[in-house]
Coordinates of C-alpha atoms and ligand atoms in Angstrom, one line a residue:
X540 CA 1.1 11.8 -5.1
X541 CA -1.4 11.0 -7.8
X542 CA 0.0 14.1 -10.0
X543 CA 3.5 12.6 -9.7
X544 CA 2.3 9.0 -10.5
X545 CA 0.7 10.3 -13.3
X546 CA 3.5 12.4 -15.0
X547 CA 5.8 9.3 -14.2
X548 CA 3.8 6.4 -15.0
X549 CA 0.9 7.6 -16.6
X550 CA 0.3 6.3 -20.2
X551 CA -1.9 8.6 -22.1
X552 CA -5.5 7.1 -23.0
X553 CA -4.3 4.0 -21.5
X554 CA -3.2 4.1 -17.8
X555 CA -4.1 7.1 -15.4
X556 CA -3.8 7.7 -11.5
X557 CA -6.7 8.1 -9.6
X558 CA -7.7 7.7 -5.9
X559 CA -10.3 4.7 -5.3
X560 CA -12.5 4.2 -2.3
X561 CA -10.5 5.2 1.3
X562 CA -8.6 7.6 -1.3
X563 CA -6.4 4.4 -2.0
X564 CA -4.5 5.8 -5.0
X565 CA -5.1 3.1 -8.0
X566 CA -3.8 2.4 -11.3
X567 CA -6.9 2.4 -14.3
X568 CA -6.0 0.9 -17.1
X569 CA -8.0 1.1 -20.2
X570 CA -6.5 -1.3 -23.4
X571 CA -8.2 -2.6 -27.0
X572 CA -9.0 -5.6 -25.3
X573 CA -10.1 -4.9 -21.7
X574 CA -10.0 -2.3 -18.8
X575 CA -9.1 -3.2 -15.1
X576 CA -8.2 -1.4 -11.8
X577 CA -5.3 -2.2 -9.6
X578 CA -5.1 -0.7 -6.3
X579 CA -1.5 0.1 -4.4
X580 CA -2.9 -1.0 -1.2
X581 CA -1.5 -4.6 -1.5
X582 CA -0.7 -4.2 -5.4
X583 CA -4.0 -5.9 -5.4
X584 CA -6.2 -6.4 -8.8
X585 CA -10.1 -5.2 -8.1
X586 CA -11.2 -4.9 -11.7
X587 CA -10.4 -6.7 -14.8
X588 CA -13.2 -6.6 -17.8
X589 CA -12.3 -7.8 -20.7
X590 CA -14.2 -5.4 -23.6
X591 CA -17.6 -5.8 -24.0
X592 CA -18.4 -8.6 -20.8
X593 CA -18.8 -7.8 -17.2
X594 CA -15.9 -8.0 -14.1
X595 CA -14.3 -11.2 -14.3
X596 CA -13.4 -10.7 -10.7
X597 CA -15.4 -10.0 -7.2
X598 CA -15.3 -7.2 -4.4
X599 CA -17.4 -7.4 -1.7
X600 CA -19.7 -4.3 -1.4
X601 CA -18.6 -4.7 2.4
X602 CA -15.0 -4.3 2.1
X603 CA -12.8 -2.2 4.0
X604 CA -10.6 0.3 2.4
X605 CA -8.4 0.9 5.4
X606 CA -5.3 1.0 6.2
X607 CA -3.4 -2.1 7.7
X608 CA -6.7 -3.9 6.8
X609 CA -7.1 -6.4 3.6
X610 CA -9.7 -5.6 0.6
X611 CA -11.8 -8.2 0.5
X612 CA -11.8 -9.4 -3.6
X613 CA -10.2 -8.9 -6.3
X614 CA -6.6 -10.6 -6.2
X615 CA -4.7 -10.2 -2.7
X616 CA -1.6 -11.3 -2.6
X617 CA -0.6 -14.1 0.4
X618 CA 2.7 -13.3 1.3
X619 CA 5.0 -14.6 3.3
X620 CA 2.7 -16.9 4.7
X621 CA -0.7 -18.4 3.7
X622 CA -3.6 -18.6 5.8
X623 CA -2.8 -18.5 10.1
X624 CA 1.2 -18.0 11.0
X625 CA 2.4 -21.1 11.4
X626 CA 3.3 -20.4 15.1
X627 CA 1.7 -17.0 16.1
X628 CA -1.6 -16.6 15.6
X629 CA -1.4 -12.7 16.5
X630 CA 0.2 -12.2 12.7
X631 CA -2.3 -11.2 10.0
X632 CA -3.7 -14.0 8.3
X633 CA -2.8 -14.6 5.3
X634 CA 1.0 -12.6 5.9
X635 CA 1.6 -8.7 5.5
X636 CA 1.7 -7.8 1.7
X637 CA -1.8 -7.6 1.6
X638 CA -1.8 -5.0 4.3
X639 CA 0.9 -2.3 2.8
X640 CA 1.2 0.1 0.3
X641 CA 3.2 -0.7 -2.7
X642 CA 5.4 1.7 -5.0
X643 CA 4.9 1.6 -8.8
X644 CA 8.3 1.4 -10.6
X645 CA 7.5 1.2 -15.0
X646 CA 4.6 0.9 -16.6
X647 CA 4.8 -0.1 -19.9
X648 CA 2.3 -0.5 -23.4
X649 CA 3.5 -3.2 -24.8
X650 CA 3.9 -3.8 -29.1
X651 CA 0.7 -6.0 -28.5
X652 CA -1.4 -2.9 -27.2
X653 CA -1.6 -4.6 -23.3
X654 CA -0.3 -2.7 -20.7
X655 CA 2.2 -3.9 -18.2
X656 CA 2.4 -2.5 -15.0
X657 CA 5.4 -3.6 -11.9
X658 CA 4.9 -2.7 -8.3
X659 CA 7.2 -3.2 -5.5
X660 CA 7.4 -3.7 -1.9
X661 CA 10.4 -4.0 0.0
X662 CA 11.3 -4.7 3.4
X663 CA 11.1 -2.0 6.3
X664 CA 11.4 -1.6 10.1
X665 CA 7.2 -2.5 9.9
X666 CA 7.7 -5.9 8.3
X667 CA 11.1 -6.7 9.8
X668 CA 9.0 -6.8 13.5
X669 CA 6.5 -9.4 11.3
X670 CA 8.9 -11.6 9.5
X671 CA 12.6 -10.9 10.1
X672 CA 13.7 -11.8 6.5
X673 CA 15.2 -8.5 4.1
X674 CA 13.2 -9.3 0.9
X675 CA 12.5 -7.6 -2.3
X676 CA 9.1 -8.4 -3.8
X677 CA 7.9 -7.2 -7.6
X678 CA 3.8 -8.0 -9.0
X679 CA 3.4 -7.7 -12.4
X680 CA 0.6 -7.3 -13.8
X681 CA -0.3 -7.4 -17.4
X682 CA -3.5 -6.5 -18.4
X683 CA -4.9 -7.2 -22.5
X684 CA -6.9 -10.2 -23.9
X685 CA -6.0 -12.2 -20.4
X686 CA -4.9 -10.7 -16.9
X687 CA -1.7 -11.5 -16.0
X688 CA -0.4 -11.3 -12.3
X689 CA 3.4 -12.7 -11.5
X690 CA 4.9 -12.0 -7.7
X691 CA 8.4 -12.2 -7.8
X692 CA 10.1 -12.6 -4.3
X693 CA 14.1 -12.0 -4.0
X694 CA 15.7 -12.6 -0.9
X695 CA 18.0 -10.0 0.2
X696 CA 19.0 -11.7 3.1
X697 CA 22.0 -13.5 4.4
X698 CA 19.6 -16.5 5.8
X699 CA 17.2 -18.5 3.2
X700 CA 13.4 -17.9 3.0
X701 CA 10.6 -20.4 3.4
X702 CA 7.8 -18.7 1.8
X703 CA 4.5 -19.6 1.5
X704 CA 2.1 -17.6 -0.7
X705 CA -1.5 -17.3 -2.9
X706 CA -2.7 -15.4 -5.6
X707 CA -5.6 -15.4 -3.7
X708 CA -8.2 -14.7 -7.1
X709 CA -11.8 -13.9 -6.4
X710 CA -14.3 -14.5 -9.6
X711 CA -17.8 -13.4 -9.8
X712 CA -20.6 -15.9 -10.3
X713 CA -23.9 -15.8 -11.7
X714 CA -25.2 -18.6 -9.0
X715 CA -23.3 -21.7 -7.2
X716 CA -26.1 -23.7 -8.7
X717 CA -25.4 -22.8 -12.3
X718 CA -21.2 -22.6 -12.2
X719 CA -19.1 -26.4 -12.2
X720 CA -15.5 -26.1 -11.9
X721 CA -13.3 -28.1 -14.1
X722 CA -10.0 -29.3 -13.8
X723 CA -9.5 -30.5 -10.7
X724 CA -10.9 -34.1 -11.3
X725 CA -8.3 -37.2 -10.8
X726 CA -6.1 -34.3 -8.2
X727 CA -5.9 -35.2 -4.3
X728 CA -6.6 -32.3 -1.9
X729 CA -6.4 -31.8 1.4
X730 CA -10.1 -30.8 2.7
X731 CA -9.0 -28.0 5.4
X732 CA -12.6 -28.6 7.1
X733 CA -12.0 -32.1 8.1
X734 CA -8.4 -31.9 7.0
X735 CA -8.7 -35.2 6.0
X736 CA -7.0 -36.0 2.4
X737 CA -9.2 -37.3 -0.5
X738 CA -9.0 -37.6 -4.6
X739 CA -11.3 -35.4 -6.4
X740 CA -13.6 -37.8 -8.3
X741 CA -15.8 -35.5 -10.1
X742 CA -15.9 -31.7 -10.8
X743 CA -16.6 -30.1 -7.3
X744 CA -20.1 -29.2 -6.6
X745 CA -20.4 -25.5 -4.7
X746 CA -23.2 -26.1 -2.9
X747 CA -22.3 -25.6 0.8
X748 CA -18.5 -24.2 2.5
X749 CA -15.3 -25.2 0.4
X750 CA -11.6 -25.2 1.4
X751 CA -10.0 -27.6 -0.3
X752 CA -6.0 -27.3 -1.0
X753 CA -6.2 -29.3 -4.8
X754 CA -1.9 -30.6 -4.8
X755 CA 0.5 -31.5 -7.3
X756 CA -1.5 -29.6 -10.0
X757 CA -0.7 -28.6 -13.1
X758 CA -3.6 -28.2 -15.5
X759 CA -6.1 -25.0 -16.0
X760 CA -9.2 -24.5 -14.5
X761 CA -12.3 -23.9 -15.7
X762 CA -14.9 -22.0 -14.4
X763 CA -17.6 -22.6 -16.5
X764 CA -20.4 -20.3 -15.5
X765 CA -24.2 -21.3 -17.7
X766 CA -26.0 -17.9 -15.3
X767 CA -23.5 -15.5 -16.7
X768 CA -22.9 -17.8 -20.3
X769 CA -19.0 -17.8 -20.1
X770 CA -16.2 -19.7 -18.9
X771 CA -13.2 -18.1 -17.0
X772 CA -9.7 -20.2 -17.4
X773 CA -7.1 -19.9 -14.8
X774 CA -3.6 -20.7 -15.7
X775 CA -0.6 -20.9 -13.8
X776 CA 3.0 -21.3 -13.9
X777 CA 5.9 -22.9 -11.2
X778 CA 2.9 -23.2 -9.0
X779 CA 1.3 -26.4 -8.7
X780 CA -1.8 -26.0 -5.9
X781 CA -5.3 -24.5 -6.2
X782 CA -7.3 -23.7 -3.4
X783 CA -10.8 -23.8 -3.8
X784 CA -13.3 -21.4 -1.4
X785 CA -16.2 -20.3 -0.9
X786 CA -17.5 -19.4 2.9
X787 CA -21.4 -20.4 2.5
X788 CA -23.5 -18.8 5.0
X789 CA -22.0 -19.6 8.3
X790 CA -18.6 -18.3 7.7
X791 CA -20.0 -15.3 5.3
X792 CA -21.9 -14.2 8.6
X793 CA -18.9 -14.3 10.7
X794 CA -16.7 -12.3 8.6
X795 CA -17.4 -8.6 9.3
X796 CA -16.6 -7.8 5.7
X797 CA -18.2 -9.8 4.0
X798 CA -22.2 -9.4 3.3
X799 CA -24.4 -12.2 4.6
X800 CA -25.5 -13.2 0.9
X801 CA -22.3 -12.7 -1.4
X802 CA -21.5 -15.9 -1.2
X803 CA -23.9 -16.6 -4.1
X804 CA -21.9 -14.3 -6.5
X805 CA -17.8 -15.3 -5.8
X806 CA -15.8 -18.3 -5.8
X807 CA -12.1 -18.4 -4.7
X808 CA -9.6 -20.0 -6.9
X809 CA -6.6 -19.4 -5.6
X810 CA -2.7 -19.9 -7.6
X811 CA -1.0 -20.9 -4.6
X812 CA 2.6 -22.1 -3.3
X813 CA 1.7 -24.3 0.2
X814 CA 2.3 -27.7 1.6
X815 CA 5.5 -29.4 -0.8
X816 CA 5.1 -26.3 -3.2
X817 CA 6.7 -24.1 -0.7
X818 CA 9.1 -21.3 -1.7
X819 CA 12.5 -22.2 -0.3
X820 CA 14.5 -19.3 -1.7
X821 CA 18.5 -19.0 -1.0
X822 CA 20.2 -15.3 -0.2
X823 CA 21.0 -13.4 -3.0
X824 CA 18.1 -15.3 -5.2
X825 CA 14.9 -14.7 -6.5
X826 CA 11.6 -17.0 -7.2
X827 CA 8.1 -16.3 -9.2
X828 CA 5.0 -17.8 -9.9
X829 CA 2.0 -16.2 -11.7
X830 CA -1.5 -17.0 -12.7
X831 CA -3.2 -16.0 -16.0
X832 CA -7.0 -15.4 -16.3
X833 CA -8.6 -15.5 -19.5
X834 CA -12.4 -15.9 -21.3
X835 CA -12.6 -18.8 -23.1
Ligands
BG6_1772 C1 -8.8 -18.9 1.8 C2 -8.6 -20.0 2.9 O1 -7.7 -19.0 1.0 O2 -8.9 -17.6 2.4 C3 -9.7 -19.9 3.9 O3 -8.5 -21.2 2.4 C4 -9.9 -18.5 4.4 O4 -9.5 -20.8 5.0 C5 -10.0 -17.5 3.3 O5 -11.0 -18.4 5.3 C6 -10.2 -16.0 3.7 O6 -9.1 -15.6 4.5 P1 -9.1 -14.2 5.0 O7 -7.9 -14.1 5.9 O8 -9.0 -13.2 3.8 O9 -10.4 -13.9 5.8

């Protein structure tokens, strides 16, 4: 499989094939301006350093590389649903496109030296038991001076889709202490701990659990980060919510892949469609939204 992804895809100096841990095969990428790894399982960003910093994103050293099972970092897509089914609480959290190995179908190096890579996943007997919908779904993701990542969901179905979804982005952290998160001031958000509704006053403070849905936003966030001296911006576009997460001890102890102190070195925050930014998508249509990462 990796021979034939590499004679069909394969870019010379640039993008090569190679299995990653649980002999997941994964794309490496290697540009001017940055290298990054994208894994099949779940078409799911683990790596992205732009040239001569460190990983702009987070993988828990914990993290299953399993089959049917989600890596824990890096970028997971949330698709068709976000967080717990709505009605069944034996369906993956968090939907099935984490879960399931995705094709490649072009890889490109683009006239401004990035390289742009599509995946696909489509429909099948497995998800149709999950979600009965027949869907096309397409992640690009374009890797140079930022990281871009833009899911693309068409329905092929005769019924419409209500989709709810996540570019569920992981950043590493020098120290909760020493990052503040800009951006989100004047925006209301639903806390999902109380899940009581509040206006953000002042850029959030990490320093205990966060799970806040930030609604009706527009603007970038900053990650502004004095341990590790740089700032991470986090675009998006036809998405307008950000969740905000980070487990804190607790939760970091009940998740089995998840080490009891990595809390201190990620923050979650997430390009997401939920609540009144819900996907409604009509047969025979097609809807995106993407999130782009930069140093600033
Ligand atoms: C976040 C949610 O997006 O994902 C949290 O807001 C959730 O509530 C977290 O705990 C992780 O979810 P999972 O399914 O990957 O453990």
């Amino acid at each position: 499989m990796i021979n034939q992804l590499n004679r069909e895809y394969g870019i010379d100096g640039v993008l090569r094939f190679e299995l990653g841990q649980g002999a997941i095969p994964q794309a490496c990428i290697t540009t001017e301006f940055a290298k990054a790894v994208v894994s099949l399982h779940g078409a799911q960003v683990l790596s992205y350093v732009p040239s001569g910093q460190q990983d702009i994103l987070w993988v828990s050293h914990k993290s299953h590389f399993e089959e049917q099972t989600a890596i824990r970092g890096g970028i997971p897509i949330c698709w068709p649903w976000f967080n717990a089914h709505p009605t069944d609480a034996d369906k993956p959290s968090h939907g099935f496109a984490r879960l399931m190995d995705w094709s490649v179908v072009s890889s490109e190096l683009t006239d401004e030296g990035d390289v742009s890579i599509c995946f696909a996943l489509e429909s099948s007997d497995e998800s149709m038991r999950l979600w009965p919908y027949r869907f096309q779904l397409t992640c690009w993701v374009r890797v140079g001076r930022a990281l871009r990542v833009e899911l693309n969901t068409s329905n092929l179905s005769s019924d419409s889709m209500r989709i709810s979804a996540a570019l569920h982005s992981y950043f590493a952290i020098s120290d909760p202490a020493k990052v503040r998160l800009y951006g989100l001031e004047n925006t209301r958000f639903i806390d999902a701990l109380s899940t009581k509704e509040f206006v953000e006053s002042a850029p959030p403070v990490i320093d205990r659990e966060i799970d806040r849905v930030y609604l009706e936003h527009t603007d970038d966030c900053l990650i502004a980060d004095a341990g590790l001296k740089r700032t991470i911006c986090v675009s998006k576009s036809n998405s307008h919510s950000v969740v905000v997460w980070n487990p804190w001890i607790d939760k970091s102890r009940r998740m089995r892949d998840f080490g009891n102190d990595e809390y201190k070195n990620m923050i979650c925050v997430e390009t997401v469609k939920i609540y009144d930014d819900i996907m409604e998508i009509e047969p025979g249509t097609h809807q995106s939204f993407s999130t782009t990462i930069r140093l600033v």
